[in-house]
PDB file of C-alpha atoms in Angstrom:
ATOM      1  CA  MET A   1      35.035  32.881 -25.949  1.00 50.00           C
ATOM      2  CA  SER A   2      36.845  35.669 -27.753  1.00 55.00           C
ATOM      3  CA  PHE A   3      40.230  37.151 -26.867  1.00 56.00           C
ATOM      4  CA  GLY A   4      41.640  40.409 -28.172  1.00 55.00           C
ATOM      5  CA  ALA A   5      41.316  41.845 -31.646  1.00 58.00           C
ATOM      6  CA  ARG A   6      41.069  40.088 -34.989  1.00 66.00           C
ATOM      7  CA  LEU A   7      44.290  38.502 -36.160  1.00 68.00           C
ATOM      8  CA  PRO A   8      46.107  40.212 -39.020  1.00 74.00           C
ATOM      9  CA  GLU A   9      45.739  38.301 -42.292  1.00 78.00           C
ATOM     10  CA  ASN A  10      49.441  37.343 -42.335  1.00 80.00           C
ATOM     11  CA  ILE A  11      49.139  35.505 -38.981  1.00 85.00           C
ATOM     12  CA  THR A  12      47.960  32.092 -40.133  1.00 88.00           C
ATOM     13  CA  ALA A  13      48.202  28.746 -38.360  1.00 88.00           C
ATOM     14  CA  GLU A  14      50.995  27.737 -40.748  1.00 93.00           C
ATOM     15  CA  PHE A  15      52.923  30.957 -40.029  1.00 92.00           C
ATOM     16  CA  VAL A  16      52.633  30.378 -36.260  1.00 90.00           C
ATOM     17  CA  ARG A  17      53.814  26.752 -36.605  1.00 93.00           C
ATOM     18  CA  ASP A  18      56.774  27.838 -38.748  1.00 94.00           C
ATOM     19  CA  GLU A  19      57.831  30.553 -36.268  1.00 91.00           C
ATOM     20  CA  VAL A  20      57.622  28.167 -33.297  1.00 92.00           C
ATOM     21  CA  ALA A  21      59.506  25.432 -35.197  1.00 94.00           C
ATOM     22  CA  ALA A  22      62.239  27.924 -36.139  1.00 94.00           C
ATOM     23  CA  GLY A  23      62.626  29.002 -32.497  1.00 90.00           C
ATOM     24  CA  ARG A  24      61.487  32.581 -33.151  1.00 88.00           C
ATOM     25  CA  ALA A  25      58.293  32.298 -31.097  1.00 88.00           C
ATOM     26  CA  ILE A  26      56.885  30.532 -28.047  1.00 86.00           C
ATOM     27  CA  ILE A  27      53.362  29.736 -26.895  1.00 86.00           C
ATOM     28  CA  PRO A  28      53.338  29.858 -23.083  1.00 81.00           C
ATOM     29  CA  ALA A  29      50.719  27.532 -21.652  1.00 77.00           C
ATOM     30  CA  ASN A  30      50.016  25.505 -18.546  1.00 74.00           C
ATOM     31  CA  ILE A  31      47.263  22.876 -18.639  1.00 77.00           C
ATOM     32  CA  ASN A  32      46.763  23.352 -14.892  1.00 77.00           C
ATOM     33  CA  HIS A  33      45.531  26.926 -15.475  1.00 72.00           C
ATOM     34  CA  PRO A  34      42.450  26.785 -17.734  1.00 75.00           C
ATOM     35  CA  GLU A  35      41.883  30.539 -17.311  1.00 73.00           C
ATOM     36  CA  SER A  36      45.009  31.261 -19.366  1.00 73.00           C
ATOM     37  CA  GLU A  37      44.512  33.430 -22.418  1.00 75.00           C
ATOM     38  CA  PRO A  38      45.877  32.249 -25.760  1.00 74.00           C
ATOM     39  CA  MET A  39      48.996  34.165 -26.807  1.00 80.00           C
ATOM     40  CA  ILE A  40      52.228  33.876 -28.693  1.00 84.00           C
ATOM     41  CA  ILE A  41      55.466  35.704 -27.922  1.00 84.00           C
ATOM     42  CA  GLY A  42      58.006  36.323 -30.627  1.00 84.00           C
ATOM     43  CA  ARG A  43      59.840  38.584 -33.019  1.00 81.00           C
ATOM     44  CA  ASN A  44      56.984  38.728 -35.535  1.00 85.00           C
ATOM     45  CA  PHE A  45      54.152  39.050 -33.012  1.00 82.00           C
ATOM     46  CA  LEU A  46      52.817  41.887 -30.873  1.00 75.00           C
ATOM     47  CA  VAL A  47      53.337  40.435 -27.373  1.00 68.00           C
ATOM     48  CA  LYS A  48      56.667  41.352 -25.805  1.00 61.00           C
ATOM     49  CA  LEU A  49      58.413  40.633 -22.534  1.00 60.00           C
ATOM     50  CA  THR A  50      59.071  43.666 -20.368  1.00 56.00           C
ATOM     51  CA  PRO A  51      62.009  43.359 -17.944  1.00 57.00           C
ATOM     52  CA  ILE A  52      61.155  44.916 -14.582  1.00 52.00           C
ATOM     53  CA  SER A  53      62.263  44.639 -10.995  1.00 54.00           C
ATOM     54  CA  ALA A  54      60.617  41.687  -9.297  1.00 54.00           C
ATOM     55  CA  THR A  55      58.960  43.305  -6.319  1.00 57.00           C
ATOM     56  CA  ARG A  56      55.381  42.464  -5.534  1.00 55.00           C
ATOM     57  CA  GLY A  57      54.209  46.031  -6.193  1.00 58.00           C
ATOM     58  CA  HIS A  58      55.995  46.342  -9.525  1.00 57.00           C
ATOM     59  CA  LEU A  59      54.755  43.003 -10.841  1.00 54.00           C
ATOM     60  CA  PHE A  60      51.133  43.709  -9.970  1.00 56.00           C
ATOM     61  CA  HIS A  61      51.276  47.307 -11.214  1.00 56.00           C
ATOM     62  CA  ARG A  62      52.873  46.478 -14.573  1.00 54.00           C
ATOM     63  CA  ARG A  63      50.490  43.584 -15.200  1.00 52.00           C
ATOM     64  CA  ARG A  64      47.336  45.453 -14.187  1.00 55.00           C
ATOM     65  CA  SER A  65      48.280  48.664 -15.984  1.00 55.00           C
ATOM     66  CA  GLY A  66      48.540  46.794 -19.276  1.00 53.00           C
ATOM     67  CA  LYS A  67      52.119  47.948 -19.809  1.00 53.00           C
ATOM     68  CA  ALA A  68      53.351  44.368 -20.000  1.00 52.00           C
ATOM     69  CA  GLY A  69      51.753  41.604 -22.037  1.00 54.00           C
ATOM     70  CA  MET A  70      53.448  39.129 -19.751  1.00 56.00           C
ATOM     71  CA  VAL A  71      55.549  39.605 -16.639  1.00 54.00           C
ATOM     72  CA  HIS A  72      58.595  37.357 -16.398  1.00 54.00           C
ATOM     73  CA  ALA A  73      60.386  37.311 -13.040  1.00 53.00           C
ATOM     74  CA  LEU A  74      63.865  35.835 -13.299  1.00 53.00           C
ATOM     75  CA  GLY A  75      65.207  33.713 -10.484  1.00 53.00           C
ATOM     76  CA  SER A  76      63.461  32.066  -7.564  1.00 52.00           C
ATOM     77  CA  GLY A  77      63.640  35.033  -5.177  1.00 52.00           C
ATOM     78  CA  TYR A  78      61.860  35.429  -1.870  1.00 52.00           C
ATOM     79  CA  GLY A  79      63.052  32.089  -0.506  1.00 54.00           C
ATOM     80  CA  ASP A  80      59.872  30.079  -0.096  1.00 56.00           C
ATOM     81  CA  GLY A  81      58.302  31.042  -3.435  1.00 57.00           C
ATOM     82  CA  SER A  82      55.246  32.649  -1.818  1.00 59.00           C
ATOM     83  CA  LEU A  83      55.500  35.701  -4.083  1.00 57.00           C
ATOM     84  CA  HIS A  84      55.477  33.519  -7.191  1.00 56.00           C
ATOM     85  CA  ARG A  85      52.562  31.411  -5.998  1.00 57.00           C
ATOM     86  CA  SER A  86      50.463  34.409  -4.991  1.00 59.00           C
ATOM     87  CA  LEU A  87      51.062  36.191  -8.291  1.00 56.00           C
ATOM     88  CA  TYR A  88      50.506  33.195 -10.526  1.00 54.00           C
ATOM     89  CA  SER A  89      47.463  31.807  -8.763  1.00 54.00           C
ATOM     90  CA  ARG A  90      45.010  34.102 -10.558  1.00 53.00           C
ATOM     91  CA  ASN A  91      47.296  35.944 -12.998  1.00 54.00           C
ATOM     92  CA  PRO A  92      48.102  33.292 -15.599  1.00 51.00           C
ATOM     93  CA  ARG A  93      50.142  35.690 -17.715  1.00 53.00           C
ATOM     94  CA  VAL A  94      52.746  36.073 -14.981  1.00 48.00           C
ATOM     95  CA  ASP A  95      55.605  33.770 -15.889  1.00 47.00           C
ATOM     96  CA  PHE A  96      58.580  32.751 -13.750  1.00 44.00           C
ATOM     97  CA  ALA A  97      61.872  31.196 -14.796  1.00 45.00           C
TER      98      ALA A  97
END
């Protein structure tokens, strides 16, 4: 399976390990979601977090429009967590803190 474009030559396995070890990058993953796409978020990488309001419409729109590499909704919000569960169930790149 192939994801995205070719990696730039300067993005090597050693470079990724060094950035993660230095705290300048993270690799979000959840073993319970095998459909997750490989990615890395950090200062020296192309994926960024886009702060947006955490309404159902905004989260779906930003994720589907490709304007956010990952959506990160801060806080628990919506009491029972149904919004978080419904968004994350088939959208593995939606992250909640």
